[in-house]
Amino acid sequence: MQILKIISNQYITHNVKRFVLEKPKDFTYAPGQSAVISINIPGWENQLRPYTFTSLQHWDYLEIIVKIYEEHEGVSAQMGKLNTGAELLLHEVFGTIKYKGPGIFIAGGTGITPFIAIFRALFESGNLRKVALLYSNRTKDDIILHDELTKMLGPAYKNVFTKEGVIGFRERRIDRKYLIETIGNFDSRFYVCGPQDFTEEICEALVSLGADPEYLVV
């Protein structure tokens, strides 16, 4: 277990907070990997939660992006109260999302976080060709790192909004009909991350439309 001191933190949307953390010496991880983390406060040390690193290995600090659910009075609400100098506890690193080659990334809400480090690494190395992102949120105000995603992906980055009307955008969901209209050819690799229902529905639709289950990274 390692102590991660908070260097800085700020809200980047109304309910999503970015934490910059001290990086332990010789600490290694890969884009898309996550950590099991708790808060170094009495009573919270054993309340473990997974958070994805959005920073890159060669940076001299760690970064995580956390959705704060104040109404639940749980770990994320407590994370929302933390300030610079507070400490987190890193228990272990794990990874389910790994970049395996060009493809279409489909994210719902904070499901974008495993993709951020992957995009940043590909952007730095000039390898973002043949990569596209479909990103679903409730409203435009819920988008995480919109400007950076636009800079990295350009027209290959498309937003879908499910709730409030936004000028210039139609309210819709990423569902089977949207996938048919937007993608057309399903002979591709797909990366999917988001709430469990979202992920299951998208994967089921992709396979039914001809995507190879072996080419799904979820």
Coordinates of C-alpha atoms in Angstrom, one line a residue:
M1 CA 0.0 0.0 0.0
Q2 CA 1.3 3.5 -0.9
I3 CA 0.2 7.0 0.2
L4 CA -0.8 9.4 -2.5
K5 CA -0.8 13.0 -1.3
I6 CA -3.1 15.4 -3.1
I7 CA -1.1 18.2 -4.9
S8 CA -4.2 19.9 -6.3
N9 CA -7.8 19.3 -7.0
Q10 CA -10.6 21.1 -8.8
Y11 CA -14.0 20.5 -10.3
I12 CA -13.9 20.2 -14.1
T13 CA -17.7 19.8 -14.4
H14 CA -20.5 20.5 -11.9
N15 CA -20.0 17.0 -10.3
V16 CA -16.6 15.7 -11.6
K17 CA -13.4 16.4 -9.8
R18 CA -9.8 16.2 -11.1
F19 CA -7.1 15.1 -8.6
V20 CA -3.4 15.6 -9.1
L21 CA -1.4 13.3 -6.8
E22 CA 2.2 12.8 -5.8
K23 CA 3.7 9.9 -7.8
P24 CA 5.6 7.3 -5.8
K25 CA 9.2 6.6 -6.9
D26 CA 9.5 3.9 -9.6
F27 CA 5.7 3.5 -9.8
T28 CA 4.6 2.1 -13.2
Y29 CA 1.2 1.6 -14.9
A30 CA -0.1 1.6 -18.5
P31 CA -2.8 3.7 -20.2
G32 CA -6.2 2.4 -19.4
Q33 CA -5.2 0.9 -16.0
S34 CA -7.0 1.6 -12.8
A35 CA -6.1 1.6 -9.1
V36 CA -7.9 0.4 -6.0
I37 CA -7.9 3.5 -3.8
S38 CA -9.3 4.5 -0.4
I39 CA -9.1 7.7 1.7
N40 CA -6.5 8.0 4.4
I41 CA -8.9 9.2 7.1
P42 CA -10.0 7.2 10.1
G43 CA -13.0 5.1 9.2
W44 CA -12.4 5.4 5.4
E45 CA -9.2 3.4 5.0
N46 CA -11.0 0.2 4.1
Q47 CA -13.6 1.7 1.8
L48 CA -12.0 0.7 -1.5
R49 CA -13.0 2.1 -4.9
P50 CA -11.5 1.7 -8.4
Y51 CA -10.4 4.9 -10.2
T52 CA -8.6 5.1 -13.5
F53 CA -5.4 6.9 -14.1
T54 CA -5.8 9.6 -16.7
S55 CA -2.2 10.6 -16.5
L56 CA 0.6 9.0 -18.5
Q57 CA 3.5 6.9 -17.2
H58 CA 6.2 9.5 -18.0
W59 CA 4.5 12.4 -16.2
D60 CA 5.9 13.3 -12.8
Y61 CA 2.5 13.2 -11.1
L62 CA -0.6 11.0 -11.1
E63 CA -4.1 12.2 -12.2
I64 CA -7.5 10.7 -11.5
I65 CA -10.9 12.0 -12.5
V66 CA -13.7 11.2 -10.1
K67 CA -17.5 11.7 -10.3
I68 CA -18.8 13.0 -7.0
Y69 CA -22.2 11.7 -5.8
E70 CA -22.9 14.0 -2.9
E71 CA -26.3 12.6 -2.2
H72 CA -25.0 9.1 -1.5
E73 CA -22.8 10.2 1.5
G74 CA -20.3 7.5 0.5
V75 CA -16.7 7.5 -0.7
S76 CA -17.2 9.8 -3.7
A77 CA -19.0 12.4 -1.5
Q78 CA -16.0 12.2 0.9
M79 CA -13.7 12.6 -2.1
G80 CA -15.6 15.8 -2.9
K81 CA -14.6 17.3 0.5
L82 CA -10.9 16.5 0.2
N83 CA -8.5 19.4 -0.4
T84 CA -4.8 19.8 -1.2
G85 CA -2.6 18.0 1.3
A86 CA -5.1 15.3 2.0
E87 CA -4.0 11.7 1.4
L88 CA -5.3 8.7 -0.6
L89 CA -4.2 5.1 -0.1
L90 CA -3.3 3.1 -3.2
H91 CA -3.9 -0.6 -2.6
E92 CA -3.3 -2.2 -6.0
V93 CA -3.2 -1.5 -9.8
F94 CA -5.3 -3.5 -12.3
G95 CA -6.4 -3.1 -15.9
T96 CA -9.3 -4.3 -18.1
I97 CA -9.1 -1.7 -20.9
K98 CA -6.0 -2.1 -23.0
Y99 CA -5.3 -0.5 -26.4
K100 CA -5.1 -3.3 -29.0
G101 CA -5.2 -1.3 -32.2
P102 CA -7.3 1.3 -34.1
G103 CA -11.0 1.2 -33.6
I104 CA -14.1 2.9 -32.4
F105 CA -14.4 3.9 -28.7
I106 CA -17.9 4.2 -27.2
A107 CA -18.1 5.8 -23.7
G108 CA -21.0 6.7 -21.4
G109 CA -20.3 9.4 -18.8
T110 CA -17.3 8.8 -16.6
G111 CA -16.7 5.7 -18.8
I112 CA -14.5 8.0 -20.8
T113 CA -11.8 7.9 -18.1
P114 CA -10.0 4.7 -19.2
F115 CA -9.9 6.1 -22.7
I116 CA -8.4 9.5 -21.8
A117 CA -4.9 8.1 -21.1
I118 CA -5.0 5.9 -24.2
F119 CA -5.9 8.9 -26.4
R120 CA -3.2 11.1 -24.7
A121 CA -0.6 8.4 -25.4
L122 CA -1.7 7.9 -29.0
F123 CA -1.9 11.7 -29.6
E124 CA 1.7 12.2 -28.2
S125 CA 3.0 9.5 -30.5
G126 CA 1.0 10.6 -33.6
N127 CA -1.0 7.4 -33.8
L128 CA -4.6 8.6 -33.4
R129 CA -5.4 7.8 -37.1
K130 CA -8.3 5.4 -37.6
V131 CA -9.5 6.1 -34.0
A132 CA -13.0 7.5 -33.4
L133 CA -15.0 8.3 -30.2
L134 CA -18.8 8.2 -29.6
Y135 CA -19.4 9.8 -26.2
S136 CA -22.8 9.8 -24.5
N137 CA -23.7 12.3 -21.7
R138 CA -26.9 13.7 -20.2
T139 CA -26.1 17.3 -21.3
K140 CA -23.2 19.3 -22.8
D141 CA -22.3 20.4 -19.3
D142 CA -21.5 16.8 -18.3
I143 CA -18.8 16.3 -20.9
I144 CA -15.4 15.6 -19.4
L145 CA -12.4 17.3 -21.1
H146 CA -14.4 18.3 -24.1
D147 CA -11.8 20.8 -25.4
E148 CA -8.9 18.3 -25.1
L149 CA -10.9 15.5 -26.8
T150 CA -11.8 17.9 -29.6
K151 CA -8.1 18.9 -30.0
M152 CA -7.0 15.2 -30.1
L153 CA -9.7 13.6 -32.2
G154 CA -11.2 16.4 -34.3
P155 CA -14.2 15.3 -36.4
A156 CA -13.7 11.7 -35.3
Y157 CA -15.2 12.8 -31.9
K158 CA -19.0 12.8 -31.7
N159 CA -21.3 13.7 -28.8
V160 CA -24.6 12.3 -28.0
F161 CA -26.9 13.9 -25.4
T162 CA -29.7 12.0 -23.7
K163 CA -31.6 14.5 -21.5
E164 CA -31.8 18.3 -21.9
G165 CA -32.1 19.9 -25.3
V166 CA -28.9 21.5 -26.5
I167 CA -28.8 23.9 -29.4
G168 CA -27.2 22.2 -32.4
F169 CA -27.6 18.7 -31.0
R170 CA -30.4 16.2 -31.1
E171 CA -31.4 14.4 -27.9
R172 CA -30.7 10.7 -28.4
R173 CA -29.1 7.6 -27.0
I174 CA -26.3 5.4 -28.4
D175 CA -28.5 2.5 -29.3
R176 CA -28.8 0.0 -32.1
K177 CA -30.4 2.5 -34.5
Y178 CA -27.8 5.2 -33.7
L179 CA -24.9 2.6 -34.3
I180 CA -26.4 1.7 -37.7
E181 CA -26.7 5.3 -38.7
T182 CA -23.3 6.4 -37.4
I183 CA -21.0 3.5 -38.1
G184 CA -22.4 1.5 -41.0
N185 CA -19.5 -1.0 -41.2
F186 CA -19.0 -3.2 -38.1
D187 CA -15.8 -4.9 -39.3
S188 CA -13.8 -3.0 -36.7
R189 CA -12.4 -3.2 -33.2
F190 CA -14.7 -1.6 -30.5
Y191 CA -13.8 -0.3 -27.1
V192 CA -16.8 0.1 -24.7
C193 CA -16.9 1.6 -21.2
G194 CA -19.7 3.1 -19.1
P195 CA -22.4 2.0 -16.7
Q196 CA -23.1 -1.7 -16.7
D197 CA -26.5 -1.5 -18.5
F198 CA -25.0 0.9 -21.1
T199 CA -22.0 -1.5 -21.8
E200 CA -24.1 -4.6 -22.0
E201 CA -26.7 -3.0 -24.4
I202 CA -24.0 -1.6 -26.7
C203 CA -22.0 -4.8 -26.8
E204 CA -25.2 -6.8 -27.5
A205 CA -26.1 -4.4 -30.3
L206 CA -22.6 -4.4 -31.8
V207 CA -22.5 -8.2 -32.0
S208 CA -26.0 -8.4 -33.5
L209 CA -24.9 -6.0 -36.2
G210 CA -21.9 -8.1 -37.1
A211 CA -19.1 -7.0 -34.8
D212 CA -16.7 -9.8 -33.9
P213 CA -17.0 -10.5 -30.1
E214 CA -13.2 -11.1 -30.1
Y215 CA -12.8 -7.5 -31.2
L216 CA -14.7 -6.1 -28.3
V217 CA -12.7 -4.5 -25.5
V218 CA -15.0 -3.7 -22.5

